[in-house]
Amino acid sequence: QILQAKKNELDQLKKYLETHLNTLRNNVASINHAISALEPSKHTLGICYMLFAKAQNLPHDAQFIPQCESFLDSYNATQIRDICPDKFAFVVHKYAELLRQITQPQRGIVRLSKVINTFCLSSDYLSPAHSDFVMLCLVSKNYKVARRVIDRTIFEIDPKKMGLTPRDLLLY
């Protein structure tokens, strides 16, 4: 009963964030303070939406990558998986893309490995981070690290639950 109440609260928060997403996009410069004031493990959904709004607005500020790293270090995977896997996937893709652009791909390898291990329900699932993880490994020439993920057999591809797109599957 408590879990259902919490799920209802998160669903209400998602509706609120969805209706105010344009406001977030228009005020990207002023949400940096809000992100730093929130704790990722408790406020995962809100931070994910703020990072999503920032990721959609180019050019990115210098705080986006550190904010993503802080978020990915301690986010609540259940909240993301159940409420907004598509927004999370977009943030992860943008994070990896920016690391490749600034030629610091090794910076994201540990975090995306953690995302693969925590976001997926089991090692049988393909996550939105799989393809980005492999790309970062290849660009940074960490082939053995990439191979550990590539050698896993994927049995589950659930676009709705994991926020996957056909692009994610094809890139992986």
mmCIF file of C-alpha atoms in Angstrom:
data_model
loop_
_atom_site.group_PDB
_atom_site.id
_atom_site.type_symbol
_atom_site.label_atom_id
_atom_site.label_comp_id
_atom_site.label_asym_id
_atom_site.label_seq_id
_atom_site.Cartn_x
_atom_site.Cartn_y
_atom_site.Cartn_z
ATOM 1 C CA GLN A 1 0.000 0.000 0.000
ATOM 2 C CA ILE A 2 2.859 2.371 0.827
ATOM 3 C CA LEU A 3 4.596 1.486 -2.435
ATOM 4 C CA GLN A 4 1.406 2.183 -4.386
ATOM 5 C CA ALA A 5 1.011 5.560 -2.648
ATOM 6 C CA LYS A 6 4.614 6.452 -3.516
ATOM 7 C CA LYS A 7 4.036 5.345 -7.143
ATOM 8 C CA ASN A 8 0.948 7.584 -7.300
ATOM 9 C CA GLU A 9 2.962 10.512 -5.947
ATOM 10 C CA LEU A 10 5.668 9.919 -8.553
ATOM 11 C CA ASP A 11 3.044 9.702 -11.298
ATOM 12 C CA GLN A 12 1.603 13.030 -10.145
ATOM 13 C CA LEU A 13 5.090 14.541 -10.102
ATOM 14 C CA LYS A 14 5.689 13.250 -13.631
ATOM 15 C CA LYS A 15 2.453 14.884 -14.853
ATOM 16 C CA TYR A 16 3.459 18.141 -13.201
ATOM 17 C CA LEU A 17 6.954 18.034 -14.708
ATOM 18 C CA GLU A 18 5.564 17.162 -18.152
ATOM 19 C CA THR A 19 3.182 20.124 -18.082
ATOM 20 C CA HIS A 20 6.005 22.450 -16.996
ATOM 21 C CA LEU A 21 8.721 21.066 -19.258
ATOM 22 C CA ASN A 22 8.659 24.157 -21.485
ATOM 23 C CA THR A 23 9.205 26.321 -18.412
ATOM 24 C CA LEU A 24 12.251 24.216 -17.533
ATOM 25 C CA ARG A 25 13.562 24.515 -21.096
ATOM 26 C CA ASN A 26 13.117 28.285 -21.075
ATOM 27 C CA ASN A 27 14.881 28.674 -17.718
ATOM 28 C CA VAL A 28 17.808 26.313 -18.155
ATOM 29 C CA ALA A 29 20.299 28.846 -16.820
ATOM 30 C CA SER A 30 18.485 29.112 -13.503
ATOM 31 C CA ILE A 31 18.070 25.401 -12.774
ATOM 32 C CA ASN A 32 21.745 24.778 -11.967
ATOM 33 C CA HIS A 33 21.210 25.848 -8.380
ATOM 34 C CA ALA A 34 18.151 23.602 -8.055
ATOM 35 C CA ILE A 35 20.050 20.571 -9.333
ATOM 36 C CA SER A 36 22.905 21.164 -6.887
ATOM 37 C CA ALA A 37 20.456 21.546 -3.990
ATOM 38 C CA LEU A 38 18.707 18.211 -4.629
ATOM 39 C CA GLU A 39 19.914 14.768 -3.627
ATOM 40 C CA PRO A 40 19.907 12.396 -6.641
ATOM 41 C CA SER A 41 18.888 9.294 -4.677
ATOM 42 C CA LYS A 42 15.793 11.033 -3.292
ATOM 43 C CA HIS A 43 14.935 13.445 -6.118
ATOM 44 C CA THR A 44 15.798 11.316 -9.119
ATOM 45 C CA LEU A 45 12.717 12.151 -11.149
ATOM 46 C CA GLY A 46 13.040 15.930 -10.738
ATOM 47 C CA ILE A 47 16.755 15.971 -11.497
ATOM 48 C CA CYS A 48 16.242 13.748 -14.533
ATOM 49 C CA TYR A 49 13.680 16.178 -15.964
ATOM 50 C CA MET A 50 15.951 19.159 -15.294
ATOM 51 C CA LEU A 51 18.889 17.434 -16.989
ATOM 52 C CA PHE A 52 16.583 16.464 -19.850
ATOM 53 C CA ALA A 53 15.612 20.133 -20.296
ATOM 54 C CA LYS A 54 19.277 21.150 -20.238
ATOM 55 C CA ALA A 55 20.225 18.388 -22.692
ATOM 56 C CA GLN A 56 17.696 19.683 -25.206
ATOM 57 C CA ASN A 57 19.103 23.201 -25.151
ATOM 58 C CA LEU A 58 22.380 23.700 -26.926
ATOM 59 C CA PRO A 59 25.006 24.887 -26.269
ATOM 60 C CA HIS A 60 25.482 23.132 -22.951
ATOM 61 C CA ASP A 61 26.963 24.889 -20.013
ATOM 62 C CA ALA A 62 30.085 23.644 -18.305
ATOM 63 C CA GLN A 63 28.042 22.245 -15.419
ATOM 64 C CA PHE A 64 26.060 19.709 -17.471
ATOM 65 C CA ILE A 65 28.679 16.945 -17.468
ATOM 66 C CA PRO A 66 29.492 17.196 -13.720
ATOM 67 C CA GLN A 67 25.767 17.332 -12.944
ATOM 68 C CA CYS A 68 25.188 14.188 -15.010
ATOM 69 C CA GLU A 69 28.063 12.470 -13.256
ATOM 70 C CA SER A 70 26.688 13.316 -9.826
ATOM 71 C CA PHE A 71 23.254 12.137 -10.926
ATOM 72 C CA LEU A 72 24.490 8.870 -12.449
ATOM 73 C CA ASP A 73 26.560 8.100 -9.352
ATOM 74 C CA SER A 74 23.519 7.914 -7.063
ATOM 75 C CA TYR A 75 20.224 8.004 -8.983
ATOM 76 C CA ASN A 76 17.273 5.766 -8.069
ATOM 77 C CA ALA A 77 16.995 3.304 -10.962
ATOM 78 C CA THR A 78 13.495 2.148 -9.979
ATOM 79 C CA GLN A 79 12.067 5.666 -10.224
ATOM 80 C CA ILE A 80 13.558 6.118 -13.675
ATOM 81 C CA ARG A 81 12.613 2.687 -14.987
ATOM 82 C CA ASP A 82 9.005 3.001 -13.821
ATOM 83 C CA ILE A 83 8.368 6.651 -14.665
ATOM 84 C CA CYS A 84 10.606 8.165 -17.357
ATOM 85 C CA PRO A 85 13.082 5.787 -19.007
ATOM 86 C CA ASP A 86 12.929 7.767 -22.267
ATOM 87 C CA LYS A 87 14.038 11.018 -20.603
ATOM 88 C CA PHE A 88 16.833 9.169 -18.814
ATOM 89 C CA ALA A 89 17.981 7.590 -22.078
ATOM 90 C CA PHE A 90 18.138 11.019 -23.720
ATOM 91 C CA VAL A 91 20.257 12.401 -20.851
ATOM 92 C CA VAL A 92 22.624 9.410 -20.995
ATOM 93 C CA HIS A 93 23.026 9.754 -24.777
ATOM 94 C CA LYS A 94 23.722 13.484 -24.512
ATOM 95 C CA TYR A 95 26.211 12.924 -21.688
ATOM 96 C CA ALA A 96 28.150 10.363 -23.752
ATOM 97 C CA GLU A 97 27.975 12.546 -26.864
ATOM 98 C CA LEU A 98 29.467 15.506 -25.005
ATOM 99 C CA LEU A 99 32.244 13.360 -23.555
ATOM 100 C CA ARG A 100 33.158 12.272 -27.080
ATOM 101 C CA GLN A 101 33.071 15.888 -28.285
ATOM 102 C CA ILE A 102 35.426 17.115 -25.570
ATOM 103 C CA THR A 103 37.637 14.047 -26.132
ATOM 104 C CA GLN A 104 37.271 12.712 -22.594
ATOM 105 C CA PRO A 105 35.456 9.420 -23.251
ATOM 106 C CA GLN A 106 37.233 7.557 -20.437
ATOM 107 C CA ARG A 107 35.469 9.861 -17.979
ATOM 108 C CA GLY A 108 32.118 8.165 -18.627
ATOM 109 C CA ILE A 109 33.106 4.506 -18.785
ATOM 110 C CA VAL A 110 32.738 3.715 -15.067
ATOM 111 C CA ARG A 111 29.460 5.617 -14.766
ATOM 112 C CA LEU A 112 27.861 4.039 -17.821
ATOM 113 C CA SER A 113 29.007 0.623 -16.645
ATOM 114 C CA LYS A 114 27.208 1.335 -13.377
ATOM 115 C CA VAL A 115 24.105 2.444 -15.292
ATOM 116 C CA ILE A 116 24.115 -0.813 -17.242
ATOM 117 C CA ASN A 117 24.353 -2.803 -14.012
ATOM 118 C CA THR A 118 21.805 -0.816 -11.980
ATOM 119 C CA PHE A 119 19.255 0.258 -14.574
ATOM 120 C CA CYS A 120 18.638 -3.175 -16.068
ATOM 121 C CA LEU A 121 16.463 -5.645 -14.201
ATOM 122 C CA SER A 122 19.006 -8.343 -15.035
ATOM 123 C CA SER A 123 22.042 -8.804 -17.259
ATOM 124 C CA ASP A 124 19.674 -10.168 -19.932
ATOM 125 C CA TYR A 125 18.330 -6.666 -20.689
ATOM 126 C CA LEU A 126 19.632 -4.128 -23.162
ATOM 127 C CA SER A 127 19.788 -0.660 -21.615
ATOM 128 C CA PRO A 128 20.007 2.739 -23.310
ATOM 129 C CA ALA A 129 23.571 2.996 -21.956
ATOM 130 C CA HIS A 130 24.924 -0.130 -23.679
ATOM 131 C CA SER A 131 25.690 1.484 -27.044
ATOM 132 C CA ASP A 132 27.092 4.666 -25.477
ATOM 133 C CA PHE A 133 29.268 2.621 -23.140
ATOM 134 C CA VAL A 134 30.714 0.617 -26.028
ATOM 135 C CA MET A 135 31.319 3.787 -28.076
ATOM 136 C CA LEU A 136 33.142 5.457 -25.175
ATOM 137 C CA CYS A 137 35.256 2.328 -24.720
ATOM 138 C CA LEU A 138 36.131 2.190 -28.412
ATOM 139 C CA VAL A 139 37.006 5.886 -28.632
ATOM 140 C CA SER A 140 39.200 5.645 -25.526
ATOM 141 C CA LYS A 141 40.701 2.348 -26.762
ATOM 142 C CA ASN A 142 39.484 0.358 -23.741
ATOM 143 C CA TYR A 143 38.613 -2.679 -25.818
ATOM 144 C CA LYS A 144 38.768 -5.236 -23.002
ATOM 145 C CA VAL A 145 36.306 -3.259 -20.912
ATOM 146 C CA ALA A 146 33.914 -3.061 -23.850
ATOM 147 C CA ARG A 147 34.256 -6.751 -24.512
ATOM 148 C CA ARG A 148 32.916 -7.642 -21.050
ATOM 149 C CA VAL A 149 29.635 -5.963 -21.971
ATOM 150 C CA ILE A 150 29.564 -7.083 -25.593
ATOM 151 C CA ASP A 151 30.090 -10.727 -24.635
ATOM 152 C CA ARG A 152 26.941 -10.755 -22.501
ATOM 153 C CA THR A 153 23.999 -12.401 -24.192
ATOM 154 C CA ILE A 154 21.018 -10.064 -24.432
ATOM 155 C CA PHE A 155 17.656 -11.818 -24.263
ATOM 156 C CA GLU A 156 15.389 -8.919 -23.333
ATOM 157 C CA ILE A 157 14.812 -5.819 -25.426
ATOM 158 C CA ASP A 158 11.960 -3.844 -23.900
ATOM 159 C CA PRO A 159 11.697 -0.375 -25.482
ATOM 160 C CA LYS A 160 8.903 0.807 -23.191
ATOM 161 C CA LYS A 161 10.492 -0.278 -19.906
ATOM 162 C CA MET A 162 14.069 0.625 -20.834
ATOM 163 C CA GLY A 163 13.489 3.754 -22.931
ATOM 164 C CA LEU A 164 15.135 2.166 -25.974
ATOM 165 C CA THR A 165 14.874 3.333 -29.551
ATOM 166 C CA PRO A 166 15.701 1.362 -32.711
ATOM 167 C CA ARG A 167 18.897 3.436 -32.890
ATOM 168 C CA ASP A 168 20.039 2.022 -29.525
ATOM 169 C CA LEU A 169 19.632 -1.533 -30.727
ATOM 170 C CA LEU A 170 21.325 -0.886 -34.072
ATOM 171 C CA LEU A 171 24.268 0.924 -32.501
ATOM 172 C CA TYR A 172 24.778 -1.816 -29.964
#
